[in-house]
Short mmCIF file of C-alpha atoms in Angstrom, two decimals:
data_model
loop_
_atom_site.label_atom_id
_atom_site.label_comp_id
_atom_site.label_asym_id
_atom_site.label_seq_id
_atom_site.Cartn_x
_atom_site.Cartn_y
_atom_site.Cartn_z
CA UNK A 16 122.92 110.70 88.07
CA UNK A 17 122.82 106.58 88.37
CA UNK A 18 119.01 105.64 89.35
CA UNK A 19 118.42 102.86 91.55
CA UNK A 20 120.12 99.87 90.38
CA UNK A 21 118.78 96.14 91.40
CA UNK A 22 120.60 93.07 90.97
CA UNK A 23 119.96 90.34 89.50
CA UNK A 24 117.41 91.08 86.73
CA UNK A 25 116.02 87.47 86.80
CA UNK A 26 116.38 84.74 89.57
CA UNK A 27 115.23 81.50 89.34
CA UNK A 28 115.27 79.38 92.30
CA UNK A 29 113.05 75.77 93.91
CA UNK A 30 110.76 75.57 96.80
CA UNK A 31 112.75 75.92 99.72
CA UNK A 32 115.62 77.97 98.93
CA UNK A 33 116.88 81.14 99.50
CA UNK A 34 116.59 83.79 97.40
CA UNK A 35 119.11 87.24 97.96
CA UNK A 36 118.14 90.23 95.75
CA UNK A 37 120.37 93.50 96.18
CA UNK A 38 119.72 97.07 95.75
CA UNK A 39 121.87 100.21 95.16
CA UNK A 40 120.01 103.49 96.26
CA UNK A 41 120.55 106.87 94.28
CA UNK A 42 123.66 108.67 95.58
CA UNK A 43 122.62 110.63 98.57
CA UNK A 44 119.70 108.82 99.07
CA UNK A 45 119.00 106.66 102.45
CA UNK A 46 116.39 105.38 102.24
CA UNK A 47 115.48 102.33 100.78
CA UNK A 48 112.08 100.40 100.38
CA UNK A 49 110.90 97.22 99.02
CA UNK A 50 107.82 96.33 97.00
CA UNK A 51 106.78 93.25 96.15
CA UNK A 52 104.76 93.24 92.87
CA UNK A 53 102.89 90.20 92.69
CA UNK A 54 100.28 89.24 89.47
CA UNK A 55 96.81 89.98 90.73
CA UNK A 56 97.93 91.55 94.24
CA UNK A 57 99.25 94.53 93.16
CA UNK A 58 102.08 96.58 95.10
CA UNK A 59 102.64 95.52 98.04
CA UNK A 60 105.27 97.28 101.00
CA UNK A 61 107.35 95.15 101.98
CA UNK A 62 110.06 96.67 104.41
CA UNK A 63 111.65 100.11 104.63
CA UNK A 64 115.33 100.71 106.14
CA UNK A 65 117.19 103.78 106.69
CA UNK A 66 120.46 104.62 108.21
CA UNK A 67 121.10 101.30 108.74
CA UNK A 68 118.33 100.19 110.58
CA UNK A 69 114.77 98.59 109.87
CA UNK A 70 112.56 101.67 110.56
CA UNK A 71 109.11 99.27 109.45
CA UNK A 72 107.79 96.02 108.01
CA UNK A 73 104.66 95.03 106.01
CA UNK A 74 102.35 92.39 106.69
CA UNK A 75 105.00 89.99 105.89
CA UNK A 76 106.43 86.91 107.32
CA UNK A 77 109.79 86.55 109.32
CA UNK A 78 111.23 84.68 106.21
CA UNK A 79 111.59 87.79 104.30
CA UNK A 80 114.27 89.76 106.01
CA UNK A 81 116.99 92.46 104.75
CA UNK A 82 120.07 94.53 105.78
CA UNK A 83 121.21 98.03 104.68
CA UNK A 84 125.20 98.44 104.56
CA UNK A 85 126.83 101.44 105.34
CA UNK A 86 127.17 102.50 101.50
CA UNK A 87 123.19 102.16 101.84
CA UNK A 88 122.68 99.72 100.10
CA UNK A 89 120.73 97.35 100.68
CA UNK A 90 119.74 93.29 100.83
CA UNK A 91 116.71 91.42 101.00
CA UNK A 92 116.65 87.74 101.75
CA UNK A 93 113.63 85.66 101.15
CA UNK A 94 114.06 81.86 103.08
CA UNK A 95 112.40 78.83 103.18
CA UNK A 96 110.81 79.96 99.07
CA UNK A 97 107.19 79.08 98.20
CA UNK A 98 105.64 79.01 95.01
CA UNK A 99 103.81 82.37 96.32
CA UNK A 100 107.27 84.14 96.81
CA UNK A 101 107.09 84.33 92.51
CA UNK A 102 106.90 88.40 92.01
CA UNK A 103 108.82 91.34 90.89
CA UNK A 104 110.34 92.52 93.81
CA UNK A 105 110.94 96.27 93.41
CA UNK A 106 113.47 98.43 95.37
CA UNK A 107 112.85 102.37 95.74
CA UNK A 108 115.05 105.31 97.44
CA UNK A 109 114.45 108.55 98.96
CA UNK A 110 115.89 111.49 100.91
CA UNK A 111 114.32 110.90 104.85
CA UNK A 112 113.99 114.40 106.00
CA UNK A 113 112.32 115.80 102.85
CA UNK A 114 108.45 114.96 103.70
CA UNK A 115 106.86 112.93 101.44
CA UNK A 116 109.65 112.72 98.47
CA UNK A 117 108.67 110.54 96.12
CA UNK A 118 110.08 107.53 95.98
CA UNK A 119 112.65 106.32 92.88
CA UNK A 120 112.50 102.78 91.66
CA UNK A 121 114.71 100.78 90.05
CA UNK A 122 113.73 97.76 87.20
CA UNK A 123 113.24 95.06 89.65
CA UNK A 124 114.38 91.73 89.94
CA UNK A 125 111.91 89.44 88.46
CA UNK A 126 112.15 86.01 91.37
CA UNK A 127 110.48 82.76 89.98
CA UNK A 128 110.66 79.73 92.72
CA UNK A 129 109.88 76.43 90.97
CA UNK B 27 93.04 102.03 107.51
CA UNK B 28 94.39 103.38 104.50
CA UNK B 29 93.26 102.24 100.59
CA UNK B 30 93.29 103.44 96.90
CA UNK B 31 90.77 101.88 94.07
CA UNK B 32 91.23 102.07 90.16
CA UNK B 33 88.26 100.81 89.02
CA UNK B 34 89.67 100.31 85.64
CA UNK B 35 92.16 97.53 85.17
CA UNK B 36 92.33 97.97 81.53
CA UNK B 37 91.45 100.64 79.48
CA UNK B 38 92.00 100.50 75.53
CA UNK B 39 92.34 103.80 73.34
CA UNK B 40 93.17 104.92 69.52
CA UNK B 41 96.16 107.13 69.16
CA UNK B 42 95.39 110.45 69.86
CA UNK B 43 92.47 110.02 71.76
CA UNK B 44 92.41 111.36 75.47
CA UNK B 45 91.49 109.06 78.47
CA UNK B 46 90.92 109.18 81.86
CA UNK B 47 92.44 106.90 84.57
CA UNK B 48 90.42 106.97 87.67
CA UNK B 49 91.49 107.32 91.47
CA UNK B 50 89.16 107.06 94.51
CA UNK B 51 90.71 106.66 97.74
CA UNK B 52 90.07 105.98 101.99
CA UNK B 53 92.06 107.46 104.73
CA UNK B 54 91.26 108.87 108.03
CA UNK B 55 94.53 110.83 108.03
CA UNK B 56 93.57 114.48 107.59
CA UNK B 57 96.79 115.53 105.59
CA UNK B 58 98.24 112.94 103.26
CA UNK B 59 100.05 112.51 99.89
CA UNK B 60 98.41 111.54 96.63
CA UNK B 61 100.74 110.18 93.98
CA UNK B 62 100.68 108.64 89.99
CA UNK B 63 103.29 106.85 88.92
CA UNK B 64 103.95 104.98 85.51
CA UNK B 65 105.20 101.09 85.18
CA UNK B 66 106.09 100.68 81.59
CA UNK B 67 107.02 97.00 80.25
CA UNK B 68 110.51 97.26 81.47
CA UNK B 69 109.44 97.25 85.19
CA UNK B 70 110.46 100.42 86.18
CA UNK B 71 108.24 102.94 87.94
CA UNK B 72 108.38 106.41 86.92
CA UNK B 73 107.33 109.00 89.49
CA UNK B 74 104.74 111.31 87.44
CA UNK B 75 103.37 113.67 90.11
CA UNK B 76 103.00 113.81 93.87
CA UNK B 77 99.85 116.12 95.76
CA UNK B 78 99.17 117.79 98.93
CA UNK B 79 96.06 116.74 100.49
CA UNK B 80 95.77 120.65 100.98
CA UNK B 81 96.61 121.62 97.15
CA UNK B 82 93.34 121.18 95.50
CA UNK B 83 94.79 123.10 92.68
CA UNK B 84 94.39 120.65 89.00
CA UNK B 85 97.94 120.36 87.61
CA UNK B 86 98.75 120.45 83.80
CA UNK B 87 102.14 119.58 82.51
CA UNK B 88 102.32 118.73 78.82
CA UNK B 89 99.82 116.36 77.94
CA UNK B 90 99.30 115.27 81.59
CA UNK B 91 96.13 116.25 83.90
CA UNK B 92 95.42 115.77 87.16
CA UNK B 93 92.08 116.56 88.93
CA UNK B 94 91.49 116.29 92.58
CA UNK B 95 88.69 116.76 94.20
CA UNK B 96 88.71 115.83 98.20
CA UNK B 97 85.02 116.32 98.35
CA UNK B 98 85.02 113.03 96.52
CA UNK B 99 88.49 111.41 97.58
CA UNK B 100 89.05 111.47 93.54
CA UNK B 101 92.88 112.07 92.02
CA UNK B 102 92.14 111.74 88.36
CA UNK B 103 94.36 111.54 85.32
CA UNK B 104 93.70 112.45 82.00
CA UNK B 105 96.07 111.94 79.15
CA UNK B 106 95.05 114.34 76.45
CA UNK B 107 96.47 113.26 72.59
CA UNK B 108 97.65 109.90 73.43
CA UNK B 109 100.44 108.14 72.02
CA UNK B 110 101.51 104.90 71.85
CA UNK B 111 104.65 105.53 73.95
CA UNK B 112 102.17 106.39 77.05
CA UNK B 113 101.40 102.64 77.00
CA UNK B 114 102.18 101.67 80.39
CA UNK B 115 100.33 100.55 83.65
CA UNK B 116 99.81 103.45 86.11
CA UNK B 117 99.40 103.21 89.73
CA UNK B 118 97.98 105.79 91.94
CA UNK B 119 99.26 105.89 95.15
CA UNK B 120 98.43 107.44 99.22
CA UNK B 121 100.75 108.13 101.98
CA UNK B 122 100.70 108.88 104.89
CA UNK B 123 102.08 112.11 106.53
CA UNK B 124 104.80 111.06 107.16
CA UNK B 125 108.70 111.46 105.07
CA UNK B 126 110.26 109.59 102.81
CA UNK B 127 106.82 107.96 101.33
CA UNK B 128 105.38 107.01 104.90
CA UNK B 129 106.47 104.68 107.37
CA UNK B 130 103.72 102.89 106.71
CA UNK B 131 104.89 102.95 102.94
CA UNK B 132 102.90 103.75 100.38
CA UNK B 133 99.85 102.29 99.56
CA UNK B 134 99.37 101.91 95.73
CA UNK B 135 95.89 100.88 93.70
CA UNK B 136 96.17 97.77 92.01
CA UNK B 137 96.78 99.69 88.21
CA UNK B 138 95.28 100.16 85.24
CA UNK B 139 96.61 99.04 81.90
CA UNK B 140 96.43 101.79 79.56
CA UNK B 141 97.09 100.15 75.75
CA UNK B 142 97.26 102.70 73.18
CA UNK B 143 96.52 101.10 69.74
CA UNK B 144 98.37 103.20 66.87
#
């Protein structure tokens, strides 16, 4: 069975772009969460989605947004970058319906905004 | 409001020695999920156990320990015979009772760095 698979591995990017990290869920899973993991603040929830839809948000701003396709996959788009934005932005799946299942994680993608 | 503390960001052992990773968390949530997961260099996190806030049964599996005690909102981890390949950082983690990891997500301690030295 194929874990969760993130894409890319490494993006580089300058102040004020837009980053677009993607995220393949394990098969049957959807659910899909993202972390971001940045030095000294430690995991941090960034946004869960399932069926489609944005079920909640973490104390994040507006610029950091995402989609789930039908496949449930899923997309999360960081605008308008700041130096801050530099983390390893983890993606995790999980079976809604099956309380508390732990959550899988893929490698991360590792952003850097210069 | 929900938090998790591991008081020890880095913790530094000989091969073969056991240590203990320490958990101490906050919720008002009467039923909740405790969790340990492992981040080894390549980024990944490995799910390594997940506990009932009414389960306050300790849990062996191979060289793994866990000890929770609710009377002091600990969820311990001892690693008995380390080895260099259990180099990692770990995370304990709470959730709410709620599926699929809470809606509120989960809320993970900051880690602690566990280097075993050969």
């Amino acid at each position: 069975e194929a874990g969760v698979t993130q894409s890319p591995t490494h993006l580089i990017k300058t102040r004020g772009q837009q980053a677009t990290l993607r995220c393949s869920p394990i098969s049957g899973h959807t659910s899909v969460y993202w972390y971001q993991q940045a030095l000294g603040l430690g995991l941090q929830f960034l946004l869960w989605y399932d069926e489609g839809e944005e079920r909640n948000r973490g104390n994040f701003p507006p610029r950091f947004s995402g989609r789930q396709f039908p496949n449930y996959s899923s997309e999360l788009n960081v605008n308008a970058l700041e130096l801050e934005d530099s983390a390893l932005y983890l993606c995790a799946s999980s079976s809604w319906g099956h309380t508390n299942s732990p959550l899988h994680f893929g490698n991360g993608t590792r952003l850097t905004v210069t | 409001a929900q938090k998790v503390t591991q008081a020890q960001t880095e913790i530094s052992v000989v091969e073969k020695e056991d240590v203990t990773l320490d958990c101490v968390y906050e919720t008002r949530d009467t039923t909740y999920y405790l969790f340990w997961y492992k981040q080894p260099p390549s980024g990944e996190l490995v799910f390594l156990i997940r506990r009932n806030s009414f389960d306050e049964q300790n849990e062996i599996s191979g060289r793994y320990s866990w000890n929770f005690q609710k009377s002091t909102s600990s969820f311990n981890f001892t690693i008995t015979a380390s080895q260099v390949v259990d180099s990692a950082v770990y995370f304990c983690a709470l959730s709410p009772p709620h599926s699929g990891g809470g809606a509120d997500g989960l809320t993970f301690g900051k880690g602690t760095h566990l280097i075993i030295q050969p």
